Amino acid sequence: MIEEINELKKQKNAVILAHNYQIPDVQDIADYVGDSLGLSQQAAETDADTIIFCGVHFMAETASIISPHKTVLIPDLDAGCSLADSITADQLRAWKAENPEAVVVSYINTTAAIKAESDYCCTSSNAVQIVESIPEDKQVLFLPDKFLGTYVEMITGRDLNIWDGACHVHEKIGELNLGEKQKEYPDAEVLIHPECGCSTSCMMKSAMYFDCEEAHIHSTSGMLNQARESEAEEFVVATETGILHRMRKENPGKKFYPANEESVCEYMKMITLEKLHDSLKNNRFEVKVPEDMVEKARLPIERMLSIA
Ligand code: 13P
Ligand code: SF4
């Protein structure tokens, strides 16, 4: 199957992009594995005719918005995202109507319809930079992730209006998980994704449930960089467990422990080698954003890519 996938890829001039949470087999066959920012940059730069997106639906949609003349395929259309589902376009329109002067900053984990209603897009690796690029006197509506929003608020010292959304996997990675792991592995460095429930208490030093002085809060690729560059030999990793494959592969001498073994995104795991093969062979399932929406949704993504 691996040989056939590689053969089909050549025949169709296709590129396989995979998120850091994909199953090991899919990561290993991909041309590029990365975080949301890296994946959208790859989608913007590739000269392939077809992009096979091994990730979740909003990521394939973003690739289709950036490269509307390319064929973008996702191997399973049901690969969704609970965070992207935590706000609808109608809810955002109503929120904007209540705050007509505000600037809307949407996390990339949103549908194309939400992006089309936004001023800026951001990912977990550039959210701070994007908010800092907006004049301080402007009111900001930040959506949909409350933990990432609180993290940005604390780093920038800005007062944001934050939507009450969360990812069902990350919100469960709480302070108690991390406290237990720190007791078990006292020498380990702690790597935290800003979507985690524990990231907020880590930032609120006065309400500390665990010793977060040494915690590093990053996007998935930022966590991978930190694991590579750090002198530490052990790490507690607070995010979806799919990232551990690449961490272990890139750092054979180091040890990585999940903060919570049950942090598995069932949507990310829907993509298998069999479905990837089928997708390449039969050109399915195409993700195409309607033209009028592409125009509006591209602007906040382009603004983001030009800032960070
Ligand atoms: P990253 O952009 O950090 O890879 O995060 C994407 C995501 O869906 C996290 O759950
Ligand atoms: Fe969405 Fe959470 Fe899965 Fe990331 S881990 S894709 S935010 S549901």
XYZ file of C-alpha atoms and ligand atoms in Angstrom, residues 21 56 81-83 109 167-168 170 195 265 267-268, ligand 2:
21
model
C -1.543 14.394 15.746
C -9.259 17.690 10.195
C -13.159 19.482 15.266
C -15.138 20.142 18.469
C -13.436 23.514 18.888
C -9.696 26.071 14.210
C -11.531 21.604 22.532
C -12.986 18.505 24.183
C -7.462 19.736 25.610
C -5.607 24.985 24.309
C -8.573 13.271 19.258
C -11.244 13.071 14.598
C -7.514 13.158 13.888
Fe -10.005 20.017 17.197
Fe -9.260 19.372 19.637
Fe -9.037 17.575 17.710
Fe -7.392 19.734 17.768
S -7.488 18.069 19.241
S -8.468 18.905 15.993
S -8.777 21.289 18.584
S -10.951 18.445 18.482
